[in-house]
XYZ file of C-alpha atoms in Angstrom:
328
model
C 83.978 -21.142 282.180
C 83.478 -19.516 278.770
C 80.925 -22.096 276.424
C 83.372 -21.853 273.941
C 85.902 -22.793 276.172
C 84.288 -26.092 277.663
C 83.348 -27.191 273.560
C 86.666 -26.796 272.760
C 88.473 -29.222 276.124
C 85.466 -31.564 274.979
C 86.609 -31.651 271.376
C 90.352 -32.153 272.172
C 89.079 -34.611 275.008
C 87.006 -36.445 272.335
C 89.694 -36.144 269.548
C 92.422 -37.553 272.105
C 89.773 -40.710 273.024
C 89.340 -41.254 269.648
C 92.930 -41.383 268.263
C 93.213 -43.901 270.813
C 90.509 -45.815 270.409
C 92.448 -48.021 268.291
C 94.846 -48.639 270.269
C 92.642 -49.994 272.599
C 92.685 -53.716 271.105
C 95.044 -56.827 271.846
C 98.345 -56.155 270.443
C 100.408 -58.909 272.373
C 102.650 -60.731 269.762
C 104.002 -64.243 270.099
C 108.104 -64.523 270.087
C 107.610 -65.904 266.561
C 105.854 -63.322 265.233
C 107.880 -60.799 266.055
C 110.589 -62.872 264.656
C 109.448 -62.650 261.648
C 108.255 -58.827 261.225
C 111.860 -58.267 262.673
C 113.225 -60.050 259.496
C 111.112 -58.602 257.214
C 111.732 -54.902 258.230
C 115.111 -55.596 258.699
C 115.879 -56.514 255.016
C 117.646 -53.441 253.168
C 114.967 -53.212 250.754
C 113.249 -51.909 253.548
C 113.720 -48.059 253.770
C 110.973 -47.307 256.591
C 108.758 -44.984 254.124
C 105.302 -44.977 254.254
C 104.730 -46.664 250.686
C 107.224 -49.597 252.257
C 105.112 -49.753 255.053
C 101.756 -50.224 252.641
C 104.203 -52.980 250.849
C 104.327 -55.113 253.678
C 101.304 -54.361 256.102
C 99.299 -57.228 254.410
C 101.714 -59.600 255.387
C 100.802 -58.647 259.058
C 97.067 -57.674 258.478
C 96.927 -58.286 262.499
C 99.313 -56.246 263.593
C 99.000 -51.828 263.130
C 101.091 -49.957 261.261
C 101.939 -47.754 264.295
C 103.375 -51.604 266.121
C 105.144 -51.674 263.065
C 106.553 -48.428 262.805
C 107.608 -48.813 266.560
C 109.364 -52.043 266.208
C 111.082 -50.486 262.605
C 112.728 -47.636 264.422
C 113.663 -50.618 267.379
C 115.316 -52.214 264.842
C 117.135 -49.235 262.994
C 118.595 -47.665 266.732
C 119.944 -50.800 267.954
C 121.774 -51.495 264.702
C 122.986 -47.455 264.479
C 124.017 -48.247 268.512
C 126.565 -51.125 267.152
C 127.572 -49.009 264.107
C 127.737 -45.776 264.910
C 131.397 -45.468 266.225
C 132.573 -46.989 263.289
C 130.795 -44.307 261.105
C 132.470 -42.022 263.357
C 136.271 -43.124 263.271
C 138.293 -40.291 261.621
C 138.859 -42.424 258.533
C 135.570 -43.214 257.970
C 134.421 -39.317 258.914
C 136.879 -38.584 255.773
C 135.408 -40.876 253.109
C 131.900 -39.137 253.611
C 133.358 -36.023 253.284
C 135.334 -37.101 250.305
C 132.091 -38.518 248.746
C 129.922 -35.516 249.521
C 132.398 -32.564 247.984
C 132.797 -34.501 245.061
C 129.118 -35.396 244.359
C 127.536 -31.586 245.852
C 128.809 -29.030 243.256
C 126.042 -28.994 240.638
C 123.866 -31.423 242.496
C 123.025 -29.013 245.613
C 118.839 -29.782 245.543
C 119.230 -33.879 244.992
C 119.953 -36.160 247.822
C 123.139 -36.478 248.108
C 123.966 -36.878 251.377
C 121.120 -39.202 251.478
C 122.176 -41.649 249.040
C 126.018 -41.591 251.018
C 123.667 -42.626 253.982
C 121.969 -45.471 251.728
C 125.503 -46.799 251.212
C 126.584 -46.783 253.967
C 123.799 -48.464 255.717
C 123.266 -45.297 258.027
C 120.792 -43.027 259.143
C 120.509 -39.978 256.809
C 120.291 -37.695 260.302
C 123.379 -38.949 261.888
C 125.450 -38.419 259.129
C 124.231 -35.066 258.090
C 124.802 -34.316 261.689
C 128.546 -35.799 261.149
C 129.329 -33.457 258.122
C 127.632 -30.410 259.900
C 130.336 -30.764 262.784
C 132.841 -31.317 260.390
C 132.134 -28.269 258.880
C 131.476 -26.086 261.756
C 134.875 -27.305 263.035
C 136.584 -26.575 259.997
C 135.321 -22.730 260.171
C 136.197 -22.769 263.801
C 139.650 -24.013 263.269
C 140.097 -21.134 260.477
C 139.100 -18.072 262.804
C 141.599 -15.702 264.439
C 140.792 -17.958 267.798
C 140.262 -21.361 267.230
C 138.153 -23.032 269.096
C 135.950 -26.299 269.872
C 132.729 -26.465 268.204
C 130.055 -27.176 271.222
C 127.603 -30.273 270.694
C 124.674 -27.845 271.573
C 125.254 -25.533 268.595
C 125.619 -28.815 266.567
C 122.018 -29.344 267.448
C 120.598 -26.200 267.359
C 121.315 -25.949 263.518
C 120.687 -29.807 263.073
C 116.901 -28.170 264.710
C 117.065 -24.957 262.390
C 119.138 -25.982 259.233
C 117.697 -22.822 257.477
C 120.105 -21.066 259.982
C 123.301 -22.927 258.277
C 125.359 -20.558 256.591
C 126.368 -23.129 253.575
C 123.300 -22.839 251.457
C 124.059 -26.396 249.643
C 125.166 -28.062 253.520
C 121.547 -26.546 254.965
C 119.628 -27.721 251.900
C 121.337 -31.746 252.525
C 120.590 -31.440 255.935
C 116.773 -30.665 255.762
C 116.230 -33.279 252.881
C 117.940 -35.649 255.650
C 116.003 -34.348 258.145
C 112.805 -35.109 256.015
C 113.743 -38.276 254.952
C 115.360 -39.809 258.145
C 112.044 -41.818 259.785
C 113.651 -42.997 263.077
C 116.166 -39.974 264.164
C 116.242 -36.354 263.612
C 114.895 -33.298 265.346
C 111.308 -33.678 263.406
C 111.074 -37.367 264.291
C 112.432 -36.820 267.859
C 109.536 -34.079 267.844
C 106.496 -36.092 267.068
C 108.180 -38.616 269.526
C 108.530 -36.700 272.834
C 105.899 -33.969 272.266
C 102.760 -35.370 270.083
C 102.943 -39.076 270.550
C 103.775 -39.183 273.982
C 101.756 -35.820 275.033
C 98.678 -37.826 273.539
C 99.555 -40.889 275.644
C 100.073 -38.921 278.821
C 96.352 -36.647 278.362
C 94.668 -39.702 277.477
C 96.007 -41.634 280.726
C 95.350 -38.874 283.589
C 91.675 -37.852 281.951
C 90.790 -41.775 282.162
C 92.411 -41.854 285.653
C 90.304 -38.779 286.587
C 87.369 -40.377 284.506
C 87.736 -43.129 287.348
C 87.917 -40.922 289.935
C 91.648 -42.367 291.090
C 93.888 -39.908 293.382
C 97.367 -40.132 291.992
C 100.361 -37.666 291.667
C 102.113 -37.532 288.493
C 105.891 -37.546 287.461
C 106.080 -33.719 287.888
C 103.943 -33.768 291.109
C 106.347 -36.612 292.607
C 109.718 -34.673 291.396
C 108.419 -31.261 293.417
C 108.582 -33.797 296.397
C 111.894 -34.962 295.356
C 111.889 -38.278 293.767
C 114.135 -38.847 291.587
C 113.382 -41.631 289.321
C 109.479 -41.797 289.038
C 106.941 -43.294 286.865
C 104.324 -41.839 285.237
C 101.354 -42.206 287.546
C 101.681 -43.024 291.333
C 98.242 -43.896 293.030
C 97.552 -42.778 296.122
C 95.462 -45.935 296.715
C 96.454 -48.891 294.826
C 93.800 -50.908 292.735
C 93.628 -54.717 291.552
C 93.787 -55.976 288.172
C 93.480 -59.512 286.995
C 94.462 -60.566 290.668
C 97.565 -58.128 290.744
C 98.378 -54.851 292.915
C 98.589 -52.395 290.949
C 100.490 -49.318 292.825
C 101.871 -46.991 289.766
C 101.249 -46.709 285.658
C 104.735 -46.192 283.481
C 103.484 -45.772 280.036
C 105.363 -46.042 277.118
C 105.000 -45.061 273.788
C 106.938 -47.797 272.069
C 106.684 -51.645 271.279
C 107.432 -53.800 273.625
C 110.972 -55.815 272.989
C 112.896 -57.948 274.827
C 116.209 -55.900 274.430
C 114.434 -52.197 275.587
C 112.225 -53.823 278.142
C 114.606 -55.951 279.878
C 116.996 -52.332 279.620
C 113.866 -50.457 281.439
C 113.786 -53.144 283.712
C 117.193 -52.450 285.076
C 116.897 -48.321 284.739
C 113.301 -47.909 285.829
C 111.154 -50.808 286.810
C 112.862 -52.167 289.594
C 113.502 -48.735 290.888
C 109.580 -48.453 290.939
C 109.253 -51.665 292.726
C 111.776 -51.125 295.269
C 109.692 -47.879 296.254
C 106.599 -48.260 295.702
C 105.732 -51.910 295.196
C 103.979 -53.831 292.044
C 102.919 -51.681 288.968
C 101.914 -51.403 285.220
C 103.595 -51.085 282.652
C 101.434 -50.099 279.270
C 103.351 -50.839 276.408
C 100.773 -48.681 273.430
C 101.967 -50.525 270.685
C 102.377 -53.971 271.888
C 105.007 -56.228 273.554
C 106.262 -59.649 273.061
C 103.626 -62.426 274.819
C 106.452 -64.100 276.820
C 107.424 -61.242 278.559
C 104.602 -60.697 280.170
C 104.803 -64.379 282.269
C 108.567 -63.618 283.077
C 108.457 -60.087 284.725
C 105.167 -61.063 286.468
C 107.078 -62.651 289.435
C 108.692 -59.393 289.943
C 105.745 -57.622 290.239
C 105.977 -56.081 287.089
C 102.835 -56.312 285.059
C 102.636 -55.527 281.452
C 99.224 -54.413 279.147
C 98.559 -52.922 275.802
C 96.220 -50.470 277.419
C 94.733 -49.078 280.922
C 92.140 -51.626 282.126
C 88.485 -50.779 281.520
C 87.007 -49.262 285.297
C 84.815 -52.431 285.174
C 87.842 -54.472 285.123
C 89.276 -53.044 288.511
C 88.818 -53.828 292.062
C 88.806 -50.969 294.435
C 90.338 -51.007 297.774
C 88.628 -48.588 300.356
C 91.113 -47.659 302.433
C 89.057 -46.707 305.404
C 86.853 -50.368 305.469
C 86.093 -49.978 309.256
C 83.492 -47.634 309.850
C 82.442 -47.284 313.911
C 79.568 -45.585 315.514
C 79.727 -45.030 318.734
C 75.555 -44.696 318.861
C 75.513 -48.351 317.489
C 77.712 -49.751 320.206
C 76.078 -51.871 322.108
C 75.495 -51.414 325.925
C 77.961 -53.481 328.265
C-alpha cells in the first residue's frame, strides 16, 4: 500500500477515535434528571438553536450538548407524531396556505413559512413539505392529464429545493430546511450518513483492534437474516458477568418511550436468535432502564467496554495430544 495511502486511513482512524473520545465517559442519567432536561427543552422558548443550547447547557454542566441535542429532537418527534395529522386535516392544510399567500408577495427572502411553523407549534420541514405538495398538486390538477402527485417527487425537491420551479416556494423551503434542527433532508443527512457512519467505523476498527470475529449487518443480510443487529460475534465474550453475543448501536439517547419501542421491533428479535447482547446507547440512556431489561438479557452501555474489561471464551479449551497420553 501507497505511504500516502496508509497516513491518510491512520488520520481518519485517529480523527474517528478522537471525535469519540468524548463520548467515551458515563452518560447514564437518573429518571429525575431527565425529567427535568425534558421540561426545560420542552418549554416553547426553546427553539433547538445552537445559541439556545449555550442558554441552557450550564444548567446541565454534566450532561453534553450532543445528550442534549439527542433527547431535544426525542422530544420534538414524539410531539410532531401526536400532532401531525391534525396539521394535516384539509382545514388545517388551508389556513397555512391562506397564511402563506397572503404574507409571501413582497416578503419572498424572510421566513415566512417559518414563522407559520412557530405558530403553529410545528416543524418548519413538515410544513414546507405540506405546502410543496399542495402546490405540486395544484399544477398537477391544472395539466391536460391530471394526475396524483407521487410522495417520492415530494421528496426529491424537499432534497433539491433549488430544483422547485416557484422561485419564492424554493427560497421558503431551503430557509426551512436550514432552520428545521430535528427533520429535514440536511438533518436526516448528518443523522444516517455522518453521525451514524462515525459510530459504525469506530465500532468494527475497535472490534478488529480486539481481534473479535464478527459479521456485520450487511454480512448477516447476504446470508439472509432479516432483522439483524449491528455486530454478531462469532464467539461471544463476557462483560460485567453478562454474555455478550451481538452489539446494536445506536446513535441516539436512551428513553424510555424509543427503547421500550426497540425492544419490541429489534431487541427481542436479537434475543430470540441469537441470545443476550449490547445495546450502546452513544449519548446516554435513562439509569433505570438498564436494571429492567437486564433480566431479558438485554444489556445496555454508553460505550464498547475497554478489551481489559472483557473475558474471552476460547472456544476450543480442550487441547489433546496423543504423544502425552499416557500408556495403559
Amino acid at each position: 500500500m501507497n505511504s500516502w495511502k496508509s497516513q491518510e486511513i491512520l488520520m481518519i482512524s485517529y480523527s474517528v477515535n478522537l471525535w469519540f473520545y468524548w463520548l467515551q465517559v458515563v452518560c447514564m442519567m437518573k429518571l429525575f434528571r431527565y425529567e427535568q432536561i425534558k421540561d426545560k427543552l420542552s418549554q416553547k422558548s426553546f427553539d433547538g438553536t445552537t445559541q439556545s443550547f449555550k442558554d441552557v447547557i450550564h444548567q446541565f454542566s454534566d450532561t453534553s450538548i450532543e445528550t442534549l441535542r439527542s433527547i431535544h429532537a426525542q422530544i420534538v418527534q414524539n410531539k410532531m407524531k401526536r400532532t401531525l395529522a391534525s396539521h394535516q386535516k384539509p382545514q388545517a392544510v388551508k389556513e397555512f396556505l391562506r397564511r402563506y399567500h397572503s404574507r409571501i408577495r413582497g416578503n419572498e427572502r424572510k421566513p415566512v413559512l417559518i414563522n407559520i411553523a412557530e405558530e403553529a407549534d410545528m416543524s418548519p420541514a413538515l410544513l414546507a413539505r405540506i405546502v410543496l405538495e399542495n402546490h405540486l398538486q395544484e399544477r398537477a390538477d391544472s395539466d391536460e392529464e391530471p394526475h396524483k402527485v407521487l410522495k417520492s417527487e415530494v421528496t426529491r425537491l424537499m432534497k433539491e429545493p433549488h430544483l422547485i420551479e416557484d422561485g419564492a416556494l424554493s427560497i421558503q423551503v431551503q430557509l426551512c430546511n436550514l432552520k428545521d434542527p430535528c427533520y429535514g433532508p440536511y438533518v436526516e443527512a448528518i443523522k444516517h450518513t455522518d453521525c451514524r457512519y462515525r459510530k459504525e467505523v469506530f465500532l468494527i476498527s475497535k472490534l478488529k483492534e480486539y481481534r473479535f470475529d464478527f459479521m456485520t449487518e450487511d454480512d448477516m443480510r447476504v446470508k439472509g437474516y432479516d432483522k439483524t443487529p449491528d455486530v454478531k460475534l462469532e464467539v461471544p465474550f463476557a462483560w460485567n458477568g453478562n454474555v455478550i453475543n451481538w452489539i446494536e448501536s445506536k446513535a441516539s439517547f436512551g428513553d424510555e418511550k424509543s427503547h421500550n419501542q426497540y425492544i419490541k421491533d429489534q431487541y427481542f428479535s436479537y434475543i430470540n436468535r441469537f441470545g443476550s447482547g449490547l445495546v450502546i446507547y452513544w449519548f446516554g440512556f435513562i439509569d433505570e432502564l438498564a436494571e429492567a431489561c437486564k433480566q431479558h438479557g438485554i444489556h445496555l452501555s454508553d460505550r464498547l467496554p475497554e478489551e481489559n474489561e472483557i473475558v474471552r471464551f476460547d472456544p476450543y479449551p480442550l487441547k489433546w495430544d496423543p504423544e502425552e497420553e499416557e500408556p495403559e
